[in-house]
Coordinates of C-alpha atoms and ligand atoms in Angstrom, one line a residue:
X1 CA 11.0 28.7 -11.4
X2 CA 13.6 26.3 -10.1
X3 CA 16.9 27.9 -9.6
X4 CA 19.7 25.3 -10.0
X5 CA 21.5 26.7 -7.0
X6 CA 19.2 28.9 -5.0
X7 CA 22.0 30.3 -2.9
X8 CA 22.1 30.7 0.8
X9 CA 20.2 28.1 2.8
X10 CA 17.8 30.4 4.6
X11 CA 16.6 32.4 1.7
X12 CA 13.1 31.5 0.6
X13 CA 12.3 31.2 -3.0
X14 CA 11.1 34.6 -4.1
X15 CA 9.0 34.2 -7.2
X16 CA 6.0 36.2 -6.3
X17 CA 7.7 39.6 -6.3
X18 CA 7.8 41.6 -3.2
X19 CA 8.7 40.1 0.1
X20 CA 5.6 38.3 1.2
X21 CA 6.2 34.6 1.4
X22 CA 3.7 32.0 0.5
X23 CA 2.8 29.4 3.2
X24 CA 5.0 27.0 1.4
X25 CA 8.0 29.4 1.3
X26 CA 7.5 30.2 5.0
X27 CA 7.5 26.5 5.9
X28 CA 10.6 25.8 3.8
X29 CA 12.3 28.8 5.4
X30 CA 11.4 27.6 8.9
X31 CA 12.5 24.0 8.1
X32 CA 15.9 25.3 6.8
X33 CA 16.4 27.4 9.9
X34 CA 15.9 24.1 11.9
X35 CA 17.9 21.7 9.8
X36 CA 20.6 24.1 8.5
X37 CA 21.3 22.6 5.0
X38 CA 24.2 23.7 2.9
X39 CA 21.8 24.5 0.1
X40 CA 18.2 24.3 -0.9
X41 CA 17.0 22.8 -4.3
X42 CA 13.4 23.3 -5.4
X43 CA 12.6 20.3 -7.5
X44 CA 10.8 20.9 -10.8
X45 CA 10.5 17.2 -11.8
X46 CA 12.2 17.8 -15.2
X47 CA 14.4 15.2 -16.9
X48 CA 17.4 17.5 -16.7
X49 CA 16.9 17.6 -12.9
X50 CA 16.5 13.8 -12.7
X51 CA 19.7 13.4 -14.8
X52 CA 21.6 15.7 -12.5
X53 CA 20.4 13.8 -9.5
X54 CA 21.4 10.4 -11.0
X55 CA 24.9 11.8 -11.8
X56 CA 25.3 13.0 -8.2
X57 CA 24.1 9.7 -6.8
X58 CA 26.4 7.6 -9.1
X59 CA 29.3 9.8 -7.9
X60 CA 28.6 9.4 -4.2
X61 CA 27.6 5.7 -4.4
X62 CA 23.9 6.2 -3.5
X63 CA 23.1 4.7 -6.9
X64 CA 25.0 1.8 -8.6
X65 CA 24.6 1.7 -12.4
X66 CA 22.9 -1.5 -13.6
X67 CA 23.6 -3.0 -17.1
X68 CA 22.5 -0.1 -19.3
X69 CA 22.0 -2.3 -22.3
X70 CA 19.5 -4.6 -20.6
X71 CA 18.3 -2.2 -17.9
X72 CA 18.7 1.3 -19.4
X73 CA 18.3 4.2 -17.0
X74 CA 18.0 1.8 -14.1
X75 CA 19.9 1.8 -10.8
X76 CA 20.5 -0.1 -7.7
X77 CA 20.3 1.5 -4.3
X78 CA 21.5 -0.3 -1.1
X79 CA 20.0 1.1 2.0
X80 CA 21.7 0.9 5.4
X81 CA 21.3 -2.7 6.6
X82 CA 19.4 -1.5 9.7
X83 CA 17.0 0.3 7.5
X84 CA 15.3 -2.2 5.2
X85 CA 11.6 -2.1 6.1
X86 CA 8.8 0.0 7.6
X87 CA 9.3 0.3 11.4
X88 CA 5.8 0.2 12.8
X89 CA 6.9 0.4 16.4
X90 CA 8.6 3.8 15.6
X91 CA 5.5 5.2 13.8
X92 CA 3.2 7.4 15.8
X93 CA -0.2 9.1 15.4
X94 CA 0.1 12.4 17.3
X95 CA -3.4 13.6 18.2
X96 CA -4.3 15.8 21.1
X97 CA -6.4 13.0 22.6
X98 CA -5.0 9.5 22.9
X99 CA -8.4 8.0 22.2
X100 CA -8.4 9.6 18.8
X101 CA -5.4 7.6 17.8
X102 CA -7.0 4.5 19.3
X103 CA -5.7 1.3 20.8
X104 CA -4.0 0.0 17.6
X105 CA -1.8 3.0 17.0
X106 CA 1.3 4.2 18.8
X107 CA 0.5 7.6 20.2
X108 CA 2.3 10.7 21.4
X109 CA 0.8 14.1 22.2
X110 CA 1.7 16.5 19.5
X111 CA 3.8 18.9 21.6
X112 CA 5.6 16.0 23.4
X113 CA 6.4 14.5 20.0
X114 CA 7.7 17.7 18.6
X115 CA 9.8 18.4 21.7
X116 CA 11.3 14.9 21.5
X117 CA 12.0 14.9 17.8
X118 CA 12.8 18.5 17.0
X119 CA 16.4 18.1 18.4
X120 CA 16.9 15.3 15.9
X121 CA 16.2 17.7 13.1
X122 CA 18.3 20.5 14.5
X123 CA 21.2 20.8 12.2
X124 CA 20.4 17.4 10.6
X125 CA 21.1 18.7 7.1
X126 CA 24.4 20.5 7.8
X127 CA 26.6 20.1 4.8
X128 CA 23.8 18.4 2.9
X129 CA 21.3 19.6 0.3
X130 CA 17.7 20.2 1.2
X131 CA 15.4 19.2 -1.6
X132 CA 11.9 20.7 -1.7
X133 CA 9.8 18.1 -3.4
X134 CA 6.2 19.3 -4.4
X135 CA 4.0 16.5 -5.5
X136 CA 0.4 15.7 -6.5
X137 CA -1.3 12.5 -5.2
X138 CA -3.7 11.5 -7.9
X139 CA -4.1 12.5 -11.6
X140 CA -3.0 16.2 -12.2
X141 CA -6.5 17.2 -13.3
X142 CA -8.6 15.2 -10.8
X143 CA -10.7 17.2 -8.4
X144 CA -9.9 14.4 -5.9
X145 CA -6.1 14.8 -6.1
X146 CA -4.2 16.5 -3.3
X147 CA -0.8 18.3 -3.0
X148 CA 1.9 17.4 -0.7
X149 CA 5.4 18.8 -0.3
X150 CA 8.2 16.8 1.1
X151 CA 11.4 18.4 2.3
X152 CA 14.2 15.8 2.3
X153 CA 17.9 15.5 2.4
X154 CA 17.9 12.2 0.5
X155 CA 18.4 12.3 -3.3
X156 CA 17.1 8.7 -3.4
X157 CA 13.8 9.9 -1.9
X158 CA 13.6 12.6 -4.6
X159 CA 14.2 10.1 -7.4
X160 CA 11.7 7.7 -5.9
X161 CA 9.1 10.4 -5.4
X162 CA 9.5 11.3 -9.1
X163 CA 8.3 7.8 -10.0
X164 CA 5.7 7.4 -7.3
X165 CA 3.9 10.7 -7.6
X166 CA 3.4 13.6 -10.1
X167 CA 6.3 15.6 -8.8
X168 CA 7.6 19.0 -9.5
X169 CA 6.2 22.0 -11.5
X170 CA 2.8 20.5 -12.0
X171 CA 2.3 20.4 -8.2
X172 CA 3.6 23.9 -7.7
X173 CA 1.2 25.1 -10.4
X174 CA -1.7 23.3 -8.8
X175 CA -0.8 24.8 -5.4
X176 CA -0.1 28.4 -6.4
X177 CA 0.1 30.5 -3.2
X178 CA -2.4 28.4 -1.3
X179 CA -1.8 26.8 2.0
X180 CA -3.7 23.7 0.9
X181 CA -0.8 21.2 1.0
X182 CA 0.4 18.5 3.4
X183 CA 3.9 19.4 4.6
X184 CA 6.3 16.5 5.3
X185 CA 9.7 17.1 6.8
X186 CA 12.2 14.2 6.3
X187 CA 15.8 13.8 7.2
X188 CA 18.0 10.7 7.1
X189 CA 19.4 11.8 10.4
X190 CA 22.0 9.3 11.4
X191 CA 19.9 6.3 10.4
X192 CA 20.1 4.9 14.0
X193 CA 16.8 3.2 14.9
X194 CA 17.3 4.6 18.4
X195 CA 16.7 8.0 16.8
X196 CA 14.1 7.1 14.2
X197 CA 10.6 8.5 14.3
X198 CA 7.8 8.5 11.8
X199 CA 5.3 11.0 13.1
X200 CA 1.9 11.9 11.7
X201 CA 0.0 14.9 13.1
X202 CA -3.4 14.4 11.4
X203 CA -5.1 17.3 13.1
X204 CA -2.7 19.8 11.5
X205 CA -2.0 17.5 8.5
X206 CA 1.7 17.4 9.1
X207 CA 4.3 14.7 8.8
X208 CA 7.8 14.4 10.4
X209 CA 10.1 11.5 9.6
X210 CA 13.7 11.2 10.7
X211 CA 16.3 8.5 10.9
X212 CA 15.2 6.3 7.9
X213 CA 15.7 6.4 4.2
X214 CA 13.6 3.4 3.5
X215 CA 10.3 3.3 1.4
X216 CA 7.2 3.8 3.4
X217 CA 9.2 5.5 6.2
X218 CA 10.8 8.1 3.9
X219 CA 8.6 8.5 0.8
X220 CA 6.2 10.6 2.7
X221 CA 3.6 10.7 -0.1
X222 CA 3.0 7.0 0.3
X223 CA 1.9 5.6 3.6
X224 CA 2.3 8.8 5.7
X225 CA 0.1 11.0 3.5
X226 CA -1.9 8.8 1.1
X227 CA -3.0 6.6 3.9
X228 CA -2.5 7.9 7.5
X229 CA -3.2 11.6 6.9
X230 CA -5.6 10.9 4.0
X231 CA -7.7 8.4 6.0
X232 CA -8.3 11.2 8.6
X233 CA -9.1 13.7 5.9
X234 CA -11.4 11.1 4.2
X235 CA -13.4 10.6 7.3
X236 CA -13.7 14.4 7.8
X237 CA -14.8 14.9 4.2
X238 CA -16.8 11.8 3.5
X239 CA -14.6 9.7 1.3
X240 CA -12.3 6.7 1.7
X241 CA -8.5 6.3 1.6
X242 CA -7.7 2.6 1.6
X243 CA -4.8 0.2 1.3
X244 CA -6.2 -1.3 -1.8
X245 CA -5.2 -2.1 -5.4
X246 CA -7.6 -1.2 -8.1
X247 CA -8.1 -3.5 -11.2
X248 CA -10.5 -3.7 -14.1
X249 CA -11.8 -7.2 -15.1
X250 CA -12.7 -7.2 -18.8
X251 CA -15.3 -9.8 -19.9
X252 CA -15.6 -11.3 -23.4
X253 CA -18.0 -8.5 -24.5
X254 CA -15.3 -5.9 -23.7
X255 CA -17.1 -4.6 -20.6
X256 CA -14.8 -3.8 -17.7
X257 CA -15.8 -4.2 -14.1
X258 CA -13.6 -2.5 -11.5
X259 CA -12.7 -4.0 -8.2
X260 CA -10.6 -2.8 -5.3
X261 CA -8.8 -5.2 -3.0
X262 CA -7.2 -4.8 0.4
X263 CA -4.4 -7.2 1.3
X264 CA -1.7 -6.5 3.9
X265 CA 1.8 -5.6 2.7
X266 CA 3.6 -8.2 0.6
X267 CA 0.5 -10.4 0.2
X268 CA 0.3 -10.1 -3.6
X269 CA -1.6 -6.8 -4.3
X270 CA 0.8 -5.9 -7.1
X271 CA 0.7 -9.3 -8.7
X272 CA -3.1 -9.4 -8.6
X273 CA -3.4 -5.9 -10.0
X274 CA -1.0 -6.7 -12.9
X275 CA -2.2 -10.3 -13.5
X276 CA -2.0 -12.0 -16.9
X277 CA -5.2 -13.9 -16.8
X278 CA -5.3 -17.6 -17.2
X279 CA -8.7 -17.2 -18.9
X280 CA -7.4 -14.8 -21.6
X281 CA -8.4 -17.2 -24.4
X282 CA -12.0 -17.0 -23.0
X283 CA -11.9 -13.2 -23.2
X284 CA -11.2 -12.3 -19.5
X285 CA -8.4 -9.8 -19.0
X286 CA -7.2 -7.8 -16.1
X287 CA -6.2 -4.1 -16.4
X288 CA -4.3 -2.2 -13.7
X289 CA -5.4 1.1 -12.2
X290 CA -3.3 0.9 -9.0
X291 CA -1.4 -1.6 -6.9
X292 CA -1.4 -0.3 -3.3
X293 CA -3.7 2.7 -2.5
X294 CA -7.2 3.7 -3.5
X295 CA -8.8 7.1 -2.8
X296 CA -12.6 6.7 -3.3
X297 CA -15.4 9.3 -3.5
X298 CA -19.1 9.1 -4.0
X299 CA -19.5 9.9 -7.6
X300 CA -22.3 11.9 -9.2
X301 CA -23.6 8.6 -10.6
X302 CA -23.9 7.2 -7.0
X303 CA -21.1 4.8 -7.6
X304 CA -17.9 4.7 -5.5
X305 CA -15.3 6.3 -7.8
X306 CA -11.6 5.3 -7.2
X307 CA -8.4 7.1 -8.2
X308 CA -4.9 5.8 -7.6
X309 CA -3.0 8.6 -5.8
X310 CA 0.3 7.1 -6.9
X311 CA 1.9 7.0 -10.3
X312 CA 4.4 4.1 -9.8
X313 CA 4.7 0.7 -8.2
X314 CA 7.0 0.1 -5.2
X315 CA 6.7 -3.6 -5.3
X316 CA 8.3 -6.5 -3.4
X317 CA 11.0 -8.1 -5.7
X318 CA 11.5 -11.6 -4.2
X319 CA 9.2 -14.1 -5.9
X320 CA 8.6 -11.9 -8.8
X321 CA 9.2 -13.6 -12.1
X322 CA 7.9 -14.2 -15.6
X323 CA 5.2 -16.5 -14.3
X324 CA 4.1 -14.7 -11.1
X325 CA 4.0 -11.2 -12.7
X326 CA 5.1 -11.1 -16.4
X327 CA 3.8 -7.6 -16.8
X328 CA 6.0 -6.1 -14.1
X329 CA 9.0 -8.0 -15.4
X330 CA 8.4 -6.3 -18.8
X331 CA 7.9 -3.0 -17.1
X332 CA 11.0 -2.9 -15.0
X333 CA 13.5 -3.4 -17.8
X334 CA 14.1 0.4 -18.0
X335 CA 13.8 3.6 -16.0
X336 CA 13.5 1.6 -12.7
X337 CA 15.1 1.8 -9.3
X338 CA 15.9 -1.3 -7.4
X339 CA 16.5 -1.3 -3.7
X340 CA 18.4 -4.0 -1.8
X341 CA 18.3 -6.6 -4.5
X342 CA 21.3 -8.6 -5.5
X343 CA 23.4 -8.0 -8.7
X344 CA 24.7 -10.4 -11.2
X345 CA 28.1 -10.4 -12.7
X346 CA 26.7 -8.6 -15.8
X347 CA 25.2 -5.9 -13.7
X348 CA 21.6 -7.0 -13.7
X349 CA 19.3 -7.1 -10.7
X350 CA 18.6 -10.5 -9.2
X351 CA 16.4 -11.8 -6.3
X352 CA 15.3 -15.1 -5.0
X353 CA 12.5 -16.5 -7.2
X354 CA 13.5 -14.5 -10.3
X355 CA 15.1 -17.4 -12.1
X356 CA 17.4 -20.3 -11.3
X357 CA 19.5 -20.7 -8.2
X358 CA 21.7 -17.9 -6.9
X359 CA 25.1 -18.0 -8.5
X360 CA 28.4 -17.8 -6.5
X361 CA 29.3 -14.7 -8.7
X362 CA 26.4 -12.7 -7.3
X363 CA 26.9 -9.6 -5.2
X364 CA 24.3 -9.7 -2.4
X365 CA 22.1 -6.8 -1.2
X366 CA 24.8 -5.6 1.2
X367 CA 27.3 -5.4 -1.7
X368 CA 29.2 -8.4 -0.5
X369 CA 30.2 -11.4 -2.6
X370 CA 27.4 -13.8 -2.1
X371 CA 27.9 -17.3 -0.6
X372 CA 25.1 -19.6 0.6
X373 CA 26.2 -19.1 4.2
X374 CA 25.2 -15.4 3.9
X375 CA 21.5 -16.1 3.6
X376 CA 19.3 -14.7 0.8
X377 CA 21.2 -12.8 -1.9
X378 CA 18.4 -10.2 -2.1
X379 CA 16.8 -8.8 1.1
X380 CA 13.3 -10.4 1.6
X381 CA 11.8 -6.9 1.4
X382 CA 13.9 -5.7 -1.5
X383 CA 11.9 -3.6 -4.0
X384 CA 11.5 -2.3 -7.5
X385 CA 10.3 1.2 -8.1
X386 CA 8.8 1.5 -11.6
X387 CA 6.5 4.0 -13.3
X388 CA 3.0 2.6 -13.6
X389 CA 2.6 3.7 -17.2
X390 CA 5.4 1.2 -18.1
X391 CA 3.2 -1.8 -17.4
X392 CA 1.6 -3.5 -20.4
X393 CA -1.4 -4.0 -18.2
X394 CA -2.0 -0.3 -17.4
X395 CA -5.7 0.6 -17.8
X396 CA -6.6 3.2 -20.4
X397 CA -8.6 4.8 -17.5
X398 CA -6.0 4.8 -14.8
X399 CA -5.7 8.6 -14.9
X400 CA -9.4 9.4 -15.4
X401 CA -10.0 12.5 -13.3
X402 CA -13.3 11.2 -11.9
X403 CA -11.9 7.8 -11.2
X404 CA -13.2 4.3 -12.1
X405 CA -16.5 3.0 -10.6
X406 CA -15.9 0.2 -8.1
X407 CA -18.3 -2.7 -8.1
X408 CA -16.5 -5.0 -5.7
X409 CA -14.3 -4.8 -2.6
X410 CA -12.1 -7.8 -2.0
X411 CA -10.5 -8.4 1.4
X412 CA -7.8 -11.0 1.9
X413 CA -5.0 -12.2 4.0
X414 CA -2.4 -14.8 4.2
X415 CA -4.0 -17.6 6.2
X416 CA -2.8 -21.2 6.2
X417 CA -6.1 -22.3 7.6
X418 CA -9.6 -21.1 8.3
X419 CA -10.5 -18.8 5.4
X420 CA -11.8 -20.5 2.3
X421 CA -10.6 -19.5 -1.2
X422 CA -13.4 -17.0 -1.5
X423 CA -16.7 -16.0 0.0
X424 CA -19.1 -13.2 -0.3
X425 CA -20.6 -11.1 2.5
X426 CA -24.4 -10.9 2.8
X427 CA -24.7 -7.2 2.6
X428 CA -22.7 -4.0 3.2
X429 CA -22.9 -4.1 7.0
X430 CA -21.7 -7.8 7.0
X431 CA -19.0 -6.8 4.5
X432 CA -17.7 -4.2 6.8
X433 CA -17.6 -6.8 9.6
X434 CA -15.7 -9.2 7.2
X435 CA -13.1 -6.5 6.6
X436 CA -12.9 -5.6 10.3
X437 CA -12.2 -9.2 11.3
X438 CA -9.4 -9.7 8.7
X439 CA -6.2 -11.3 9.8
X440 CA -3.0 -12.2 8.1
X441 CA 0.4 -13.7 8.7
X442 CA 3.0 -11.0 9.0
X443 CA 5.6 -10.5 6.2
X444 CA 9.0 -8.9 5.8
X445 CA 7.5 -5.6 4.7
X446 CA 7.7 -4.4 8.3
X447 CA 10.4 -5.1 10.9
X448 CA 9.5 -7.8 13.5
X449 CA 8.6 -11.5 13.4
X450 CA 7.4 -12.9 10.1
X451 CA 4.6 -15.5 9.8
X452 CA 2.7 -14.5 13.0
X453 CA -1.1 -14.2 12.5
X454 CA -2.3 -10.7 13.5
X455 CA -5.6 -8.9 13.1
X456 CA -5.3 -6.4 10.3
X457 CA -8.7 -4.9 9.6
X458 CA -9.1 -3.8 6.0
X459 CA -5.2 -4.3 5.8
X460 CA -5.1 -0.8 7.5
X461 CA -3.6 -1.8 10.9
X462 CA -0.3 0.0 10.2
X463 CA -1.9 2.8 8.1
X464 CA -5.1 4.0 9.7
X465 CA -4.5 7.6 11.0
X466 CA -7.2 7.5 13.7
X467 CA -9.1 5.2 16.1
X468 CA -10.0 2.1 14.2
X469 CA -13.4 1.9 15.9
X470 CA -14.2 5.3 14.3
X471 CA -12.8 3.9 11.1
X472 CA -15.4 1.0 11.2
X473 CA -18.1 3.6 11.9
X474 CA -17.0 5.6 8.8
X475 CA -17.1 2.4 6.7
X476 CA -20.6 1.6 8.0
X477 CA -21.7 5.1 7.1
X478 CA -20.3 5.1 3.6
X479 CA -22.5 2.2 2.3
X480 CA -25.9 4.0 2.6
X481 CA -24.4 7.1 0.8
X482 CA -23.9 5.0 -2.4
X483 CA -26.6 4.1 -4.9
X484 CA -24.7 1.0 -5.7
X485 CA -22.4 0.0 -2.9
X486 CA -19.6 -2.4 -3.9
X487 CA -20.3 -6.1 -3.2
X488 CA -17.9 -7.4 -0.6
X489 CA -15.8 -10.5 -1.0
X490 CA -13.1 -12.2 1.0
X491 CA -10.3 -14.3 -0.5
X492 CA -7.5 -16.5 0.7
X493 CA -4.9 -17.6 -1.9
X494 CA -2.7 -19.0 0.8
X495 CA -4.7 -21.9 2.4
X496 CA -2.5 -25.0 3.0
X497 CA -3.2 -28.7 3.1
X498 CA -2.1 -31.1 5.9
X499 CA 1.3 -31.5 4.1
X500 CA 1.9 -27.7 4.5
X501 CA 1.7 -27.1 0.7
X502 CA -0.4 -24.3 -0.8
X503 CA -3.7 -25.7 -2.2
X504 CA -4.3 -23.0 -4.8
X505 CA -1.9 -22.2 -7.6
X506 CA -2.6 -18.4 -7.4
X507 CA -1.3 -15.7 -9.7
X508 CA -2.9 -15.8 -13.2
X509 CA -5.3 -18.5 -11.9
X510 CA -6.8 -16.1 -9.5
X511 CA -8.8 -14.7 -12.4
X512 CA -11.1 -17.7 -11.9
X513 CA -12.1 -16.3 -8.6
X514 CA -12.6 -12.8 -10.0
X515 CA -14.8 -14.2 -12.7
X516 CA -17.0 -15.9 -10.0
X517 CA -17.3 -12.5 -8.3
X518 CA -18.2 -10.8 -11.6
X519 CA -20.9 -13.4 -12.1
X520 CA -22.2 -12.9 -8.5
X521 CA -22.4 -9.2 -9.2
X522 CA -24.4 -10.0 -12.4
X523 CA -26.6 -12.5 -10.5
X524 CA -25.4 -15.5 -12.5
X525 CA -23.2 -17.6 -10.1
X526 CA -24.4 -20.0 -7.5
X527 CA -23.2 -20.1 -4.0
X528 CA -23.8 -22.1 -0.8
X529 CA -25.2 -20.1 2.1
X530 CA -22.8 -20.8 5.0
X531 CA -22.5 -19.2 8.4
X532 CA -19.7 -17.0 7.2
X533 CA -21.3 -15.9 3.9
X534 CA -21.8 -17.2 0.4
X535 CA -19.2 -19.7 -0.7
X536 CA -19.1 -20.8 -4.4
X537 CA -20.5 -24.2 -5.3
X538 CA -17.9 -26.2 -7.1
X539 CA -19.9 -26.0 -10.3
X540 CA -20.0 -22.2 -10.2
X541 CA -16.3 -21.9 -10.5
X542 CA -14.6 -22.1 -13.9
X543 CA -12.1 -24.8 -13.4
X544 CA -11.3 -26.2 -16.9
X545 CA -7.7 -26.3 -17.7
X546 CA -6.7 -26.2 -14.0
X547 CA -4.9 -29.2 -12.6
X548 CA -6.3 -29.0 -9.1
X549 CA -8.1 -32.2 -7.9
X550 CA -11.8 -32.1 -6.9
X551 CA -10.8 -33.0 -3.4
X552 CA -8.5 -30.0 -3.2
X553 CA -11.3 -27.7 -4.4
X554 CA -13.5 -29.1 -1.7
X555 CA -10.8 -28.4 0.9
X556 CA -10.3 -24.9 -0.5
X557 CA -14.0 -24.2 -0.1
X558 CA -14.5 -25.9 3.2
X559 CA -15.9 -23.9 6.1
X560 CA -14.8 -25.6 9.4
X561 CA -17.1 -24.6 12.3
X562 CA -14.5 -25.3 14.9
X563 CA -11.8 -23.2 13.1
X564 CA -14.4 -20.4 12.8
X565 CA -15.4 -20.7 16.4
X566 CA -11.7 -20.1 17.3
X567 CA -11.6 -17.2 14.9
X568 CA -14.7 -15.7 16.5
X569 CA -12.9 -15.8 19.9
X570 CA -9.8 -14.1 18.5
X571 CA -11.8 -11.4 16.8
X572 CA -13.9 -10.9 19.9
X573 CA -10.8 -10.3 22.0
X574 CA -9.5 -7.9 19.3
X575 CA -12.8 -6.0 19.2
X576 CA -12.8 -5.7 23.0
X577 CA -9.8 -3.3 22.7
X578 CA -12.1 -0.7 21.4
X579 CA -14.5 -0.8 24.3
X580 CA -17.7 1.3 23.9
X581 CA -16.3 3.0 20.8
X582 CA -16.8 -0.1 18.7
X583 CA -19.9 0.4 16.6
X584 CA -23.0 -1.6 17.7
X585 CA -23.3 -3.0 14.2
X586 CA -19.9 -4.7 14.4
X587 CA -20.9 -6.3 17.7
X588 CA -24.2 -7.3 16.2
X589 CA -22.5 -9.0 13.3
X590 CA -20.2 -10.8 15.6
X591 CA -23.1 -12.1 17.6
X592 CA -25.0 -13.1 14.4
X593 CA -22.0 -15.1 13.2
X594 CA -21.7 -16.8 16.5
X595 CA -25.4 -17.8 16.3
X596 CA -25.1 -19.0 12.8
X597 CA -22.1 -21.1 13.7
X598 CA -23.9 -22.5 16.7
X599 CA -26.9 -23.4 14.6
X600 CA -24.7 -25.4 12.2
X601 CA -23.0 -27.2 14.9
X602 CA -26.4 -28.2 16.4
X603 CA -27.7 -29.4 13.0
X604 CA -27.5 -33.2 12.9
X605 CA -25.2 -34.3 10.1
Ligands
OXD701 C1 4.2 -1.1 0.9 C2 3.8 -1.7 2.2 O1 5.3 -0.8 0.7 O2 2.6 -1.9 2.4 O3 3.3 -0.9 0.1 O4 4.7 -2.0 3.0
MN702 MN1 1.3 -1.3 0.8

């Protein structure tokens, strides 16, 4: 099925006999005519193919071999220094009507976008190989999974897609001669940000990406399809595509409760999903279903059922170590790809926060001998790419075709102030409002300033493929379709004290917060009814064995009316952007919160 060298660039793959092309073959042919590659390779996802790709990449320097004793089958890739993060300002939603993309997305009209970007694809693959990469998002046998095909001239993208999705023959088998796939055309172009565009055409379910070889810009199954295009499909078809991890919390009886959590990029989704629980001796364990994206449908049991469309983790390396994420450290010791990390003298990957101080003998992420004057040895957004099945924490149910039932949604951001450690929304509608008013400090996952607070509803600001007001509407409409809608919580692991230090230890200790949520779901945990929602009483949290002072816990749980009044102003301004399109329920929740805060401030102390 996959000829090693399929010959002249413009010949489609003829495997159906006769001369009638399938929709896929026609699109490949059309793309080849535009990009003019030297040859076309149809990827089958086999080990032999992967080995060939690795050999090619070692030969041309795209891959650098790591220490094969301690990191067998693992490689380092250094991307172009101007291509190290998602570029949100170069990412466009191309809908016929501007209002359908909404005020939070960059927009171009589809024909204008194509006219502008087609010349960048014209001849872009001259002298290069065009890889045709068919992939399935979701378990191969799930009715909820979908097929995409990425055309790319980057072997690194092919190798990464093999980890991140079910790539190759299985996808072609699922597709057959159908037109039901999302085409994504990708070329490295010349890697100049002036000629970099990441275009989503949700109405025709098409992706074009040129000028970047980095992660979410180039692995088109990830953000472009599994979130931007899929969120549009999900609204059309009555399901949800969310920037959420999926985890299972096992209790001492062995019962597992599944939760999905939305945090912005580089705010600890992978670490939470793969957590080694600090309460393991009490019988609480965390199992991983996914670390970044959840596709959720109304199941026949009336529960929201979640699948992970991906099959690997593309995680942020800096700060990852045996304490913050021991499971991933174990997972990534073989068959892993590292991007923009540093390398030790013995050929092992290294990043800030892994262990010890950087050594003078390191080679930094740019391939230079590291010295302290050169800044961090690993790029702050350096990544590991590792198959999900390699994690000791992987759930036995992570590939269940019908998905796992979600009992809780968790929203969270990086907030030095304002948001308490955890609170629970009053009901579904209030929960949607809590998600809609989410904010977080920006991180290195995208280009631009780091540490600036921005509104990031449901952690979907860079990923929602349509008008966010309509997205809130869709969320509001989903709750009543469920017999048991998930309970909605908000967390903040990042609150700081007056000395600027984090108040909460985080990582494995976060299980204490998950346990409180579980007990809320089961009707066993106490809470104070505050203007923002239900905040745990101190006694309802399991704090034994934790060296955090009672005063600090008070601070973590404190709801400051002045801070929240400011927050209300900021969210009000953000919601104004949506004009009349903002659902009345969101406005009503905003007013209700204002009234509750007002009442508290009038109550004599
Ligand atoms: C990611 C991101 O890579 O959100 O997952 O940036
Ligand atoms: Mn992400």
